[in-house]
Amino acid sequence: MRKIVGEARLLLIGIPVFLWTAIPLYHMMLFALSPKEAAFKGKLWPDNPTLRNFELVFGQKHYYLNNLWHQMWNSLIIALAVGLLTLFVATAAAFAISRLRVRGGRIIMNMALLTYFVPAAFLALPMYKAMATYGLLNTQWALILAMVTIATPYAIWVLKQAADKLPLELDEAAIVDGATAPQLFRHVFVPLMAPSMVAVGTYALLLAWNEYLYAFLLLSRDVDTTLAVALGAFLSADDSPWELLMTTGVIYALPPAAIYYTFRRYMAADLTSGSVKT
Amino acid sequence: MTTAANTAPIVSAAASPKKDDGGWQWWGTLLVAPYLVVFVVFVLYPVGYGFWLGHNIESYVEIFHDPIFLRAAVNTVLFLLIAVNLKMFVALLLSGFFAIPRWWIRILGLLFILPWAVPSIPTILSFRFMLNPEWGVINQLYFNLTFEDGPNWLNDPILAMSLAMVVHIWKSLPFWTLILLAGRLAIAKELYEAASIDGASNAQKFAHITWPSMRQLYVTCTILSMFFTLGDFNSVYLLTGGGPADLTHVLATLGIRYIRLDRVDLAMASIMCALPVMLPMMVYMMRRLSK
Amino acid sequence: MKRILAYAAAAGILAAAAMPATAQEKLEVWWVKGFYKAEDDALFEAIRKFEGKTGVKVELSQYAIQDMIPKTVAALDARTVPDVAYADVYDFQVTSKWAFEGRLEDISSVITPMLNTFAPNTVETTLLWNDAAKKRAYYAFPLKQQTMHVQYWRDLLTQSGFKESDIPKNWAEYWSFWCDKVQPGYRRATGTRGFAIGQPMGVDSSDSFYSFLTFMDAYGVKLVDDDGKLLVDQPNVRQGLISALTDYTAPYAKGCVPPSATSWKDPDNNVAFHNRTNVMTHNATISIAAKWLDDMNNASLTAEQRAEAKKHYEENIATAGFPNRPNGQPMVYRAAVKTGVVFSEARNKNRAKEFVAFLLQEENLTPYVEGALGRWFPVTKNAQQAAFWRADKHRQAVQAQFAAGTVPFEFTKNWKFTILNNENVWAKAMNRVASEKWAVDRAVDEMIARIKQVAG
């Protein structure tokens, strides 16, 4: 009896949590599965659900969707580039600071922290200006480098936290064997740090995939922009194809969800313990 | 907060003659160089430029005479205080819920993280469509049940601001819950077992074991979340766009409004105004985190 | 550490210096994204021809309508401007301001030779004052224009128990007819929560100020004289504004306007009309009807949807003008001439002017304007008389409204009105009355104070 009461009490929390999470997502799905007329009727379930919206979106059959696949591809390429570059920069720095004890490491960590605290939205316009100065404006490099800048501080922080936890004996053993710094990096550091590196790479990748403001400012041509910007532009289509907007939104939300679930094991443990010291 | 890094240096100078031959320092320098380049080129220069853009005193005089700016400043403060604290408090409670070992809670946890993992644009627009007073699903339901027109959700500044907070919480609650959950799971089980033997109630366990070990983490997370929330452009921009009548702007969206008005100087000045508030918090956090 | 920083800085400078080298001559063009494929296809075609003729590579970037201004402002700030830029909202919000600040190139050399091809009250609006050079010249090019129309559902009117001939011609009766007669009839007949009038009132919308200023015109209010001097201190101006704002907000107070109208953005009155939340709405283009024309020829829709769209366009939707003014005179509409610009900091000004001249030629401009399916009206005499404008009832109505003569916006005489439109003092006053329950005269006084503060 007590067990049942306990379970019921848990369900009292669980059900609201489930509804709270699911309703907006369900509503998105609902729009995507409704014919246009039904989408604006406020039904909880469409009378005749249809996959026609997906067909229209996949076939790029709306004027605002002409470059859908191209933009999807852009989103992917940019996100991958940001993930890899962030990983490279942050891993190298974390290794140098944590294991090689490079002079000025403390200062660099503090710089990273400071950057980490500056809200990204505040840097948008100065970043635009900087990219203009470097002649990168309206190229995908502008967005990639901007996102790397935003993702790196956190990445360095997480990786350094993780690196500090590695047992010292390994390094010492390697040094006694006469290992050089690159060998130490390759044979000791990277294998042990792999889970954290996966987590950081995934984090940067998701950040870039989901970014709207920077993508909107830094990219120009229809064939260069990411899907996020295309979705924003969709809002000004005056035939209000909201059902197609939501359909595209669902498609756009699937990859990050898939990526997250794939690497979930690493994400939880590393990002969280690294983001704040425990 | 216990410092995870052992204070012993990696290699004591005596133990390793290698350390003095410069090879390590040389490699170290080479490996931090990429980050330094990123920092100088994409942080220092833009920030310096931002300062230069916002250096004009007249801009500040002008924004302080702009009622929209003052309103946005108040909104921002309220947003930070209410939304962040509410979110962290709920995250603390939920982290306890998700720590309970049940198969269905594990599955719920998987679903729960989705709002954080998926992009803002479609999900926030989904909120916006739900809230549409004429054809949104909420008011349609309301009408079917009561034959009354439902509330005009996004047209009342207070209601709209509250809903923007709801959206913000919906989006970022999972992340912080996850972090606090990790903090909870790090607490030694023996403590709880010992407390159970002494016949402590759940409330007592929380007060004497959980909270003391989580307090540091909780405060750190709250301040961090405030920094992130300060830059939360999407929740407000995509839900209300600053409307009705520009009464629901926050500092993060005000910049875009001034840009639309062709006033880049005001955009920068409005952001610079957040500095006096941010700097002490930043310094405090740096001290806290880089012990 | 110092040494490292020095290296990093050097690397940064190197990266900055590595500008991409170009071989072919380039022209950078920013253009608003069209609403219909036909529109943009016409633009692409003109660009293709221009490239063929000159050997210049045109780099075209297109943005959504609400994104054009932030993008251009950021570019101006970073001094990386496109050579030629056009957006549907430049004229309302920035063109005359940029001209005043000396940010635009004088393109009189392009416009002057063509002067006699333009219809009255079109090209005059691009003759602007440059306060840096202290001269008045053509600082923008006119591309197309728009004015205010009324659209209503004939079938919903019938359902409500009325005929088109029942629609009154006089001002007060007209608005009361929709609100007090059609709406109750419509609700009774359908059992839905329909509303009679789609009255745009959002601050973040150009529809709201366009509609309000049309109401103001109905009361014969003039805010500025021809030299751009403010007239708001005249008692009859204040009285006219009070009458206009009273009439504009009354339907909302009576519950004849969808509650969300106070936060509508530009597409929202279209949305509410299309999904039959509204029986009628006023809109500054016939985009509402044109959408169904586009749908009826859209191959990706089903046959039923196309048939329905055809029925809507040809039978169910009506395009009309406003009722007579309160003084009994027929309405004189305000037209907004859509302007594009060449920036004074453009890298390739000569080619930019060449491109503008090329685009403004009849054979390039007309397909572009007509590609919008009647949404935009031409600025050249010839194109206004084209058969296209006699093809159906909607276009005939548009042509008739323009033929009766139009008046320009205030900002063509005093550039500071672009700021007022941009801030949308008009919609703010509406919101004071509709949402905050202020008295109309108090809201008008606040509005007048702001107008004097900005444009005085």
PDB file of C-alpha atoms in Angstrom, chain B residues 29 32-33 36-37 40-41 49 53 68 128 132-135 139-140 143 148-150 152 154-155 237 240-241 244-247 256-257 259-264, chain C residues 1 4-5 8-9 11-12 66 69-70 73 77 94 97-98 101 103 187 193 195 203-204 252 258-260 262-265 271 275 277 422-423 428 431 435-436:
ATOM      1  CA  THR B  29      53.240  28.091 -26.251  1.00  0.00           C
ATOM      2  CA  VAL B  32      47.850  27.823 -26.708  1.00  0.00           C
ATOM      3  CA  ALA B  33      48.594  30.044 -29.707  1.00  0.00           C
ATOM      4  CA  LEU B  36      45.191  33.346 -28.232  1.00  0.00           C
ATOM      5  CA  VAL B  37      44.685  34.222 -31.886  1.00  0.00           C
ATOM      6  CA  VAL B  40      42.732  38.653 -29.797  1.00  0.00           C
ATOM      7  CA  VAL B  41      41.123  38.657 -33.233  1.00  0.00           C
ATOM      8  CA  TYR B  49      35.330  48.362 -30.922  1.00  0.00           C
ATOM      9  CA  LEU B  53      31.120  52.705 -30.320  1.00  0.00           C
ATOM     10  CA  ILE B  68      11.541  52.217 -23.949  1.00  0.00           C
ATOM     11  CA  ARG B 128       3.546  31.829 -30.119  1.00  0.00           C
ATOM     12  CA  ASN B 132      -2.689  33.386 -30.656  1.00  0.00           C
ATOM     13  CA  PRO B 133      -5.945  34.778 -29.286  1.00  0.00           C
ATOM     14  CA  GLU B 134      -8.092  34.006 -32.336  1.00  0.00           C
ATOM     15  CA  TRP B 135      -6.859  30.775 -33.829  1.00  0.00           C
ATOM     16  CA  ASN B 139      -8.114  30.120 -26.769  1.00  0.00           C
ATOM     17  CA  GLN B 140     -10.012  27.801 -29.105  1.00  0.00           C
ATOM     18  CA  PHE B 143     -13.962  29.138 -26.240  1.00  0.00           C
ATOM     19  CA  GLU B 148     -16.017  33.302 -23.967  1.00  0.00           C
ATOM     20  CA  ASP B 149     -13.054  34.847 -25.736  1.00  0.00           C
ATOM     21  CA  GLY B 150      -9.905  33.872 -23.923  1.00  0.00           C
ATOM     22  CA  ASN B 152      -5.227  38.272 -25.184  1.00  0.00           C
ATOM     23  CA  LEU B 154       0.719  38.540 -25.728  1.00  0.00           C
ATOM     24  CA  ASN B 155      -0.974  41.905 -25.703  1.00  0.00           C
ATOM     25  CA  TYR B 237      12.429  38.260 -29.692  1.00  0.00           C
ATOM     26  CA  THR B 240       6.761  38.937 -28.380  1.00  0.00           C
ATOM     27  CA  GLY B 241       9.220  40.725 -30.658  1.00  0.00           C
ATOM     28  CA  PRO B 244       3.025  45.223 -27.402  1.00  0.00           C
ATOM     29  CA  ALA B 245       4.148  48.794 -28.038  1.00  0.00           C
ATOM     30  CA  ASP B 246       7.813  47.976 -27.304  1.00  0.00           C
ATOM     31  CA  LEU B 247       6.990  47.285 -23.668  1.00  0.00           C
ATOM     32  CA  ILE B 256      18.122  45.048 -32.664  1.00  0.00           C
ATOM     33  CA  ARG B 257      15.406  47.631 -32.118  1.00  0.00           C
ATOM     34  CA  ILE B 259      19.528  48.996 -35.257  1.00  0.00           C
ATOM     35  CA  ARG B 260      16.138  49.036 -36.950  1.00  0.00           C
ATOM     36  CA  LEU B 261      15.934  52.698 -36.008  1.00  0.00           C
ATOM     37  CA  ASP B 262      19.322  53.174 -37.682  1.00  0.00           C
ATOM     38  CA  ARG B 263      20.957  54.088 -34.374  1.00  0.00           C
ATOM     39  CA  VAL B 264      23.948  51.817 -33.922  1.00  0.00           C
TER      40      VAL B 264
ATOM     41  CA  MET C   1      53.451  35.648 -22.213  1.00  0.00           C
ATOM     42  CA  ILE C   4      52.914  35.065 -27.197  1.00  0.00           C
ATOM     43  CA  LEU C   5      50.541  37.987 -27.359  1.00  0.00           C
ATOM     44  CA  ALA C   8      49.016  36.303 -31.789  1.00  0.00           C
ATOM     45  CA  ALA C   9      48.478  39.926 -32.743  1.00  0.00           C
ATOM     46  CA  ALA C  11      48.873  36.459 -36.863  1.00  0.00           C
ATOM     47  CA  GLY C  12      45.617  38.371 -36.515  1.00  0.00           C
ATOM     48  CA  GLN C  66      11.820  42.824 -41.977  1.00  0.00           C
ATOM     49  CA  ILE C  69      16.941  47.390 -42.520  1.00  0.00           C
ATOM     50  CA  PRO C  70      18.962  45.733 -39.749  1.00  0.00           C
ATOM     51  CA  VAL C  73      22.287  49.444 -41.065  1.00  0.00           C
ATOM     52  CA  ASP C  77      28.097  50.898 -39.777  1.00  0.00           C
ATOM     53  CA  VAL C  94      15.304  55.272 -43.848  1.00  0.00           C
ATOM     54  CA  LYS C  97      17.123  60.075 -43.411  1.00  0.00           C
ATOM     55  CA  TRP C  98      20.101  58.581 -45.212  1.00  0.00           C
ATOM     56  CA  GLU C 101      22.945  62.435 -43.548  1.00  0.00           C
ATOM     57  CA  ARG C 103      24.977  58.534 -47.027  1.00  0.00           C
ATOM     58  CA  ARG C 187     -21.606  35.097 -35.778  1.00  0.00           C
ATOM     59  CA  ARG C 193     -15.973  33.800 -33.267  1.00  0.00           C
ATOM     60  CA  PHE C 195     -14.771  39.528 -36.337  1.00  0.00           C
ATOM     61  CA  VAL C 203       3.646  48.778 -33.222  1.00  0.00           C
ATOM     62  CA  ASP C 204       5.911  46.474 -35.164  1.00  0.00           C
ATOM     63  CA  TYR C 252     -11.611  47.519 -31.177  1.00  0.00           C
ATOM     64  CA  PRO C 258      -9.616  40.552 -33.175  1.00  0.00           C
ATOM     65  CA  PRO C 259      -8.044  41.126 -29.756  1.00  0.00           C
ATOM     66  CA  SER C 260      -4.576  40.271 -31.046  1.00  0.00           C
ATOM     67  CA  THR C 262      -2.770  45.284 -31.137  1.00  0.00           C
ATOM     68  CA  SER C 263       0.237  43.048 -31.575  1.00  0.00           C
ATOM     69  CA  TRP C 264      -0.126  42.285 -35.280  1.00  0.00           C
ATOM     70  CA  LYS C 265       2.866  42.418 -37.527  1.00  0.00           C
ATOM     71  CA  VAL C 271      -3.493  35.730 -41.991  1.00  0.00           C
ATOM     72  CA  ASN C 275      -8.457  32.012 -42.307  1.00  0.00           C
ATOM     73  CA  THR C 277     -11.325  35.376 -38.747  1.00  0.00           C
ATOM     74  CA  ASN C 422       9.814  53.677 -37.398  1.00  0.00           C
ATOM     75  CA  GLU C 423       8.934  54.257 -33.752  1.00  0.00           C
ATOM     76  CA  LYS C 428       1.570  53.585 -29.774  1.00  0.00           C
ATOM     77  CA  ASN C 431      -2.338  51.000 -27.885  1.00  0.00           C
ATOM     78  CA  SER C 435      -4.933  48.415 -24.203  1.00  0.00           C
ATOM     79  CA  GLU C 436      -4.264  50.976 -21.498  1.00  0.00           C
TER      80      GLU C 436
END
